[in-house]
Tab-separated table of C-alpha atoms in Angstrom:
chain	number	residue	atom	x	y	z
A	1	UNK	CA	0.026	-0.143	-0.359
A	2	UNK	CA	1.551	3.545	-1.093
A	3	UNK	CA	0.550	6.518	1.157
A	4	UNK	CA	-0.074	9.314	-0.774
A	5	UNK	CA	-0.513	13.075	0.517
A	6	UNK	CA	-1.639	15.934	-2.044
A	7	UNK	CA	-0.852	19.113	-0.588
A	8	UNK	CA	-2.655	21.504	-2.606
A	9	UNK	CA	-5.480	18.891	-3.475
A	10	UNK	CA	-8.329	21.512	-3.641
A	11	UNK	CA	-6.606	22.954	-7.098
A	12	UNK	CA	-7.547	21.654	-10.669
A	13	UNK	CA	-4.281	19.266	-10.935
A	14	UNK	CA	-4.882	18.057	-7.271
A	15	UNK	CA	-8.165	17.286	-7.698
A	16	UNK	CA	-7.091	15.278	-11.122
A	17	UNK	CA	-4.777	13.359	-9.540
A	18	UNK	CA	-7.039	12.506	-6.569
A	19	UNK	CA	-9.752	11.196	-9.447
A	20	UNK	CA	-6.492	9.051	-10.903
A	21	UNK	CA	-6.096	7.502	-7.238
A	22	UNK	CA	-9.744	6.902	-6.162
A	23	UNK	CA	-10.648	3.786	-7.637
A	24	UNK	CA	-7.002	2.139	-6.654
A	25	UNK	CA	-6.716	-0.406	-4.111
A	26	UNK	CA	-2.985	-0.057	-3.810
A	27	UNK	CA	-3.324	3.719	-2.791
A	28	UNK	CA	-3.947	5.297	1.012
A	29	UNK	CA	-4.809	8.744	1.122
A	30	UNK	CA	-3.593	10.982	3.609
A	31	UNK	CA	-6.680	13.451	3.716
A	32	UNK	CA	-6.113	17.091	5.978
A	33	UNK	CA	-9.141	17.977	7.624
A	34	UNK	CA	-10.510	21.313	5.785
A	35	UNK	CA	-9.411	23.207	9.111
A	36	UNK	CA	-5.876	21.991	8.920
A	37	UNK	CA	-5.425	22.223	4.743
A	38	UNK	CA	-3.433	25.464	5.329
A	39	UNK	CA	-2.068	24.607	8.781
A	40	UNK	CA	2.165	24.412	8.454
A	41	UNK	CA	2.661	21.726	11.233
A	42	UNK	CA	-0.270	19.449	10.026
A	43	UNK	CA	1.162	19.509	6.326
A	44	UNK	CA	4.694	19.180	7.359
A	45	UNK	CA	3.379	15.977	9.351
A	46	UNK	CA	1.515	14.604	6.454
A	47	UNK	CA	4.254	15.107	3.994
A	48	UNK	CA	7.073	13.226	6.220
A	49	UNK	CA	4.164	10.699	7.021
A	50	UNK	CA	3.451	9.719	3.528
A	51	UNK	CA	5.185	7.671	0.856
A	52	UNK	CA	4.201	10.014	-2.228
A	53	UNK	CA	3.768	13.364	-1.797
A	54	UNK	CA	2.232	15.242	-4.562
A	55	UNK	CA	2.894	18.864	-4.466
A	56	UNK	CA	-0.179	21.238	-6.418
A	57	UNK	CA	1.057	24.659	-5.334
A	58	UNK	CA	2.344	27.934	-6.481
A	59	UNK	CA	5.885	27.595	-6.991
A	60	UNK	CA	7.085	29.628	-3.893
A	61	UNK	CA	4.993	27.241	-1.817
A	62	UNK	CA	6.127	24.460	-3.228
A	63	UNK	CA	9.726	25.290	-2.501
A	64	UNK	CA	8.197	25.383	0.825
A	65	UNK	CA	6.459	22.504	1.147
A	66	UNK	CA	9.520	20.474	-0.199
A	67	UNK	CA	11.930	21.986	2.252
A	68	UNK	CA	9.445	20.441	4.843
A	69	UNK	CA	9.857	17.178	3.635
A	70	UNK	CA	12.876	15.429	6.083
A	71	UNK	CA	11.960	11.844	5.959
A	72	UNK	CA	14.675	10.415	3.318
A	73	UNK	CA	12.026	7.819	1.754
A	74	UNK	CA	9.279	10.227	0.873
A	75	UNK	CA	8.951	10.885	-3.006
A	76	UNK	CA	8.016	14.108	-3.566
A	77	UNK	CA	6.371	14.852	-7.222
A	78	UNK	CA	6.266	18.764	-7.793
A	79	UNK	CA	3.430	19.787	-10.495
A	80	UNK	CA	4.852	23.450	-10.580
A	81	UNK	CA	7.322	25.347	-12.212
A	82	UNK	CA	9.578	25.731	-9.182
A	83	UNK	CA	11.836	22.617	-9.613
A	84	UNK	CA	11.874	21.568	-13.540
A	85	UNK	CA	14.981	23.135	-14.201
A	86	UNK	CA	16.863	22.278	-11.143
A	87	UNK	CA	19.496	19.365	-11.605
A	88	UNK	CA	18.937	17.833	-8.061
A	89	UNK	CA	15.345	16.943	-9.364
A	90	UNK	CA	14.495	14.441	-12.152
A	91	UNK	CA	12.756	15.755	-14.945
A	92	UNK	CA	9.483	14.015	-15.089
A	93	UNK	CA	9.086	12.793	-18.775
A	94	UNK	CA	9.992	9.026	-18.765
A	95	UNK	CA	9.738	8.660	-22.629
A	96	UNK	CA	12.489	10.931	-23.479
A	97	UNK	CA	15.306	8.462	-22.838
A	98	UNK	CA	16.378	5.472	-20.536
A	99	UNK	CA	18.175	8.047	-18.164
A	100	UNK	CA	14.940	10.322	-17.749
A	101	UNK	CA	13.025	7.172	-16.834
A	102	UNK	CA	16.017	5.843	-14.770
A	103	UNK	CA	15.845	9.067	-12.919
A	104	UNK	CA	12.674	9.014	-12.250
A	105	UNK	CA	12.505	5.460	-11.218
A	106	UNK	CA	15.451	5.927	-8.745
A	107	UNK	CA	14.962	9.662	-7.603
A	108	UNK	CA	13.143	11.078	-4.637
A	109	UNK	CA	12.402	14.470	-6.209
A	110	UNK	CA	10.678	14.682	-9.485
A	111	UNK	CA	9.459	17.666	-11.488
A	112	UNK	CA	6.488	17.148	-13.270
A	113	UNK	CA	6.545	18.786	-16.743
A	114	UNK	CA	4.598	21.944	-17.746
A	115	UNK	CA	1.379	21.114	-20.037
A	116	UNK	CA	2.804	23.364	-22.868
A	117	UNK	CA	6.518	22.531	-22.480
A	118	UNK	CA	5.435	18.637	-22.839
A	119	UNK	CA	4.491	18.917	-26.325
A	120	UNK	CA	7.466	20.891	-27.582
A	121	UNK	CA	9.831	18.793	-25.763
A	122	UNK	CA	7.923	15.743	-26.933
A	123	UNK	CA	8.725	17.206	-30.317
A	124	UNK	CA	12.268	18.726	-30.071
A	125	UNK	CA	14.011	16.500	-27.929
A	126	UNK	CA	14.406	13.602	-29.998
A	127	UNK	CA	15.142	15.952	-32.826
A	128	UNK	CA	18.080	17.540	-30.910
A	129	UNK	CA	19.201	14.341	-29.470
A	130	UNK	CA	19.215	12.183	-32.874
A	131	UNK	CA	21.317	15.285	-34.375
A	132	UNK	CA	19.217	16.136	-36.767
A	133	UNK	CA	17.796	19.589	-35.301
A	134	UNK	CA	20.937	21.671	-34.661
A	135	UNK	CA	21.357	22.857	-30.545
A	136	UNK	CA	21.177	26.354	-31.772
A	137	UNK	CA	18.071	26.354	-34.015
A	138	UNK	CA	16.017	29.372	-33.912
A	139	UNK	CA	12.671	27.887	-33.215
A	140	UNK	CA	8.744	28.945	-32.935
A	141	UNK	CA	5.859	27.283	-31.065
A	142	UNK	CA	2.163	27.845	-31.167
A	143	UNK	CA	0.122	26.000	-28.597
A	144	UNK	CA	-3.813	25.804	-28.427
A	145	UNK	CA	-4.952	24.742	-24.944
A	146	UNK	CA	-8.584	24.632	-23.403
A	147	UNK	CA	-9.581	26.741	-20.417
A	148	UNK	CA	-9.215	24.277	-17.718
A	149	UNK	CA	-5.188	24.761	-17.674
A	150	UNK	CA	-6.009	28.154	-16.216
A	151	UNK	CA	-7.073	26.688	-13.125
A	152	UNK	CA	-10.379	27.133	-10.816
A	153	UNK	CA	-10.545	31.050	-11.789
A	154	UNK	CA	-10.384	30.616	-15.616
A	155	UNK	CA	-12.685	27.795	-15.612
A	156	UNK	CA	-15.190	29.878	-13.308
A	157	UNK	CA	-14.723	32.771	-15.791
A	158	UNK	CA	-15.214	30.866	-18.851
A	159	UNK	CA	-18.507	28.825	-17.612
A	160	UNK	CA	-20.343	31.712	-15.921
A	161	UNK	CA	-23.854	32.324	-16.834
A	162	UNK	CA	-22.745	35.983	-17.921
A	163	UNK	CA	-19.157	36.346	-19.172
A	164	UNK	CA	-16.951	38.549	-20.957
A	165	UNK	CA	-17.779	38.274	-25.010
A	166	UNK	CA	-13.946	38.012	-25.578
A	167	UNK	CA	-13.919	34.635	-24.048
A	168	UNK	CA	-15.752	33.227	-26.985
A	169	UNK	CA	-12.770	33.741	-29.195
A	170	UNK	CA	-9.194	32.688	-28.961
A	171	UNK	CA	-7.243	34.309	-27.099
A	172	UNK	CA	-3.179	34.816	-27.493
A	173	UNK	CA	-1.362	35.258	-24.215
A	174	UNK	CA	2.040	35.626	-22.570
A	175	UNK	CA	2.984	38.172	-25.316
A	176	UNK	CA	6.040	39.529	-23.474
A	177	UNK	CA	7.581	35.932	-24.189
A	178	UNK	CA	8.802	35.433	-20.456
A	179	UNK	CA	6.159	32.272	-20.207
A	180	UNK	CA	7.276	30.493	-17.228
A	181	UNK	CA	7.572	27.265	-19.357
A	182	UNK	CA	10.464	28.842	-21.494
A	183	UNK	CA	13.361	28.068	-19.104
A	184	UNK	CA	12.755	24.233	-19.041
A	185	UNK	CA	11.520	24.279	-23.020
A	186	UNK	CA	15.061	25.308	-23.783
A	187	UNK	CA	17.050	23.371	-20.940
A	188	UNK	CA	15.478	19.907	-21.298
A	189	UNK	CA	15.663	19.820	-24.949
A	190	UNK	CA	19.494	21.454	-25.160
A	191	UNK	CA	18.931	24.436	-26.773
A	192	UNK	CA	20.778	27.338	-26.930
A	193	UNK	CA	17.925	29.470	-27.478
A	194	UNK	CA	14.075	29.281	-26.001
A	195	UNK	CA	11.625	29.438	-28.838
A	196	UNK	CA	9.257	32.221	-29.571
A	197	UNK	CA	6.259	30.894	-28.021
A	198	UNK	CA	2.541	31.929	-28.848
A	199	UNK	CA	0.269	29.934	-26.510
A	200	UNK	CA	-3.502	30.384	-27.100
A	201	UNK	CA	-6.286	29.840	-24.664
A	202	UNK	CA	-10.025	28.826	-26.075
A	203	UNK	CA	-13.251	27.822	-25.235
A	204	UNK	CA	-13.471	24.288	-24.605
A	205	UNK	CA	-12.540	22.742	-21.392
A	206	UNK	CA	-9.471	20.170	-22.241
A	207	UNK	CA	-7.038	19.443	-24.846
A	208	UNK	CA	-4.007	20.690	-26.079
A	209	UNK	CA	-2.372	21.113	-29.571
A	210	UNK	CA	1.672	22.127	-29.932
A	211	UNK	CA	2.942	22.885	-33.273
A	212	UNK	CA	6.893	23.592	-34.019
A	213	UNK	CA	7.552	24.454	-37.424
A	214	UNK	CA	11.047	23.858	-39.474
A	215	UNK	CA	12.125	25.030	-42.616
A	216	UNK	CA	14.208	22.730	-44.601
A	217	UNK	CA	17.700	24.543	-44.179
A	218	UNK	CA	17.286	24.375	-40.235
A	219	UNK	CA	17.566	20.588	-40.563
A	220	UNK	CA	19.882	17.926	-41.224
A	221	UNK	CA	17.775	15.807	-43.301
A	222	UNK	CA	14.515	15.406	-45.174
A	223	UNK	CA	11.181	15.157	-44.026
A	224	UNK	CA	11.223	11.193	-44.005
A	225	UNK	CA	13.951	11.616	-41.838
A	226	UNK	CA	11.998	13.461	-39.267
A	227	UNK	CA	9.200	11.204	-39.490
A	228	UNK	CA	11.608	8.177	-38.910
A	229	UNK	CA	13.087	10.017	-35.930
A	230	UNK	CA	10.142	10.482	-34.728
A	231	UNK	CA	8.314	7.129	-35.099
A	232	UNK	CA	11.633	5.132	-33.793
A	233	UNK	CA	12.080	7.489	-30.601
A	234	UNK	CA	8.465	6.480	-29.294
A	235	UNK	CA	8.061	3.283	-30.691
A	236	UNK	CA	8.125	1.044	-27.709
A	237	UNK	CA	6.541	4.064	-25.546
A	238	UNK	CA	2.899	3.377	-23.806
A	239	UNK	CA	1.631	6.808	-23.487
A	240	UNK	CA	3.199	8.683	-26.319
A	241	UNK	CA	2.536	7.121	-29.699
A	242	UNK	CA	3.578	8.340	-33.434
A	243	UNK	CA	0.337	8.731	-35.926
A	244	UNK	CA	-0.402	10.225	-39.126
A	245	UNK	CA	-1.322	13.586	-38.987
A	246	UNK	CA	-4.858	14.158	-39.819
A	247	UNK	CA	-6.275	16.856	-42.364
A	248	UNK	CA	-7.762	18.414	-39.296
A	249	UNK	CA	-5.416	18.794	-36.133
A	250	UNK	CA	-8.208	19.351	-33.244
A	251	UNK	CA	-7.101	20.240	-29.939
A	252	UNK	CA	-9.500	18.352	-27.941
A	253	UNK	CA	-8.975	14.704	-29.281
A	254	UNK	CA	-7.344	13.004	-26.299
A	255	UNK	CA	-9.665	14.730	-24.049
A	256	UNK	CA	-9.988	13.019	-21.126
A	257	UNK	CA	-7.225	10.494	-21.836
A	258	UNK	CA	-3.423	10.541	-20.188
A	259	UNK	CA	-1.286	9.567	-23.477
A	260	UNK	CA	-0.172	11.977	-26.255
A	261	UNK	CA	0.109	11.604	-30.086
A	262	UNK	CA	2.817	13.210	-32.034
A	263	UNK	CA	2.828	13.535	-35.418
A	264	UNK	CA	4.756	15.165	-38.938
A	265	UNK	CA	3.093	16.949	-41.597
A	266	UNK	CA	3.915	19.662	-44.043
A	267	UNK	CA	6.153	19.000	-46.999
A	268	UNK	CA	9.787	18.977	-47.821
A	269	UNK	CA	10.530	22.689	-47.880
A	270	UNK	CA	8.131	23.627	-44.819
A	271	UNK	CA	7.810	20.768	-41.759
A	272	UNK	CA	5.213	20.575	-39.090
A	273	UNK	CA	5.845	18.827	-35.891
A	274	UNK	CA	2.535	18.534	-34.127
A	275	UNK	CA	1.401	16.969	-30.431
A	276	UNK	CA	-1.794	16.758	-28.919
A	277	UNK	CA	-2.812	15.825	-25.605
A	278	UNK	CA	-4.837	16.553	-22.929
A	279	UNK	CA	-3.551	19.708	-20.685
A	280	UNK	CA	-4.830	18.074	-17.766
A	281	UNK	CA	-3.663	14.354	-18.554
A	282	UNK	CA	-0.296	13.915	-20.055
A	283	UNK	CA	0.084	17.644	-19.364
A	284	UNK	CA	-0.233	17.622	-15.887
A	285	UNK	CA	-2.201	14.967	-13.542
A	286	UNK	CA	-1.782	12.005	-15.370
A	287	UNK	CA	1.966	12.543	-16.162
A	288	UNK	CA	2.363	13.001	-11.935
A	289	UNK	CA	0.622	9.796	-11.567
A	290	UNK	CA	2.974	8.113	-14.115
A	291	UNK	CA	5.970	9.290	-12.252
A	292	UNK	CA	4.686	7.914	-9.064
A	293	UNK	CA	3.711	4.793	-10.895
A	294	UNK	CA	7.439	4.426	-12.546
A	295	UNK	CA	9.014	5.373	-9.081
A	296	UNK	CA	7.468	2.814	-6.946
A	297	UNK	CA	8.153	-0.095	-9.691
A	298	UNK	CA	4.688	0.045	-10.858
A	299	UNK	CA	3.346	-0.367	-14.376
A	300	UNK	CA	3.737	3.199	-15.695
A	301	UNK	CA	-0.049	3.311	-17.074
A	302	UNK	CA	-1.610	2.115	-13.522
A	303	UNK	CA	-5.037	4.309	-12.966
A	304	UNK	CA	-4.775	6.143	-16.093
A	305	UNK	CA	-6.938	6.188	-19.297
A	306	UNK	CA	-4.422	5.743	-22.085
């Protein structure tokens, strides 16, 4: 039996983690009463009494919570941005390499990837690792997400009986090019430069579609070579699969699931790398539970919906 504490369990990511754990008979949840949910002493006790601690908190609070863990046997899984570029924490994307999977399996500190970052990294990491894309490539990334990625406040805004008319159309944000996912996007892929990043939130609940465009002269190979790199990299993966690109690439196709599809489209002159997944699944809560499964030697898809 794995004793689990979700610190920040009332937030969107924490609630979705709870849903994935609820039906499992190998999990025992430590749940604080409402009056103790923000009590530091009660939280510290829970954090040190569990086997796995999920941190579903703002960055500063996640750092504070991680510092509270004194029990060396506790596996801490941080869903915030706080530790994603920290070399002392395993980066929780097992499909990237055997080294990433081993770090998750053997580590006690695991940083769960960001949602937009998951799509970008799933596409670019294999390209850089294979040598087909130079590390100093100048890239641009477009990412469409459902409004659930904005948490409870944004969900309430979109689902209100009376709402701002602008919410009915896609909205590009983070226009200052300082989005919090940019550091991990560059570091994990080994890029010299972070990409120009254009995230868009739209009027549907869940699902994400990430696109990275490449000109032929940016890569060391052809479109067919790119397809082979992507197909072979994920050939044995359980939760990330290569798929032929459809005529219409809908962002909500995998809503409610914990898997990801990657595809290659375009032509020999202009290539499109595509990833789609649920921003709350492989982009957040599903990825966190997958990491916990690997850390405890379980089938990585246990409790998940591939």
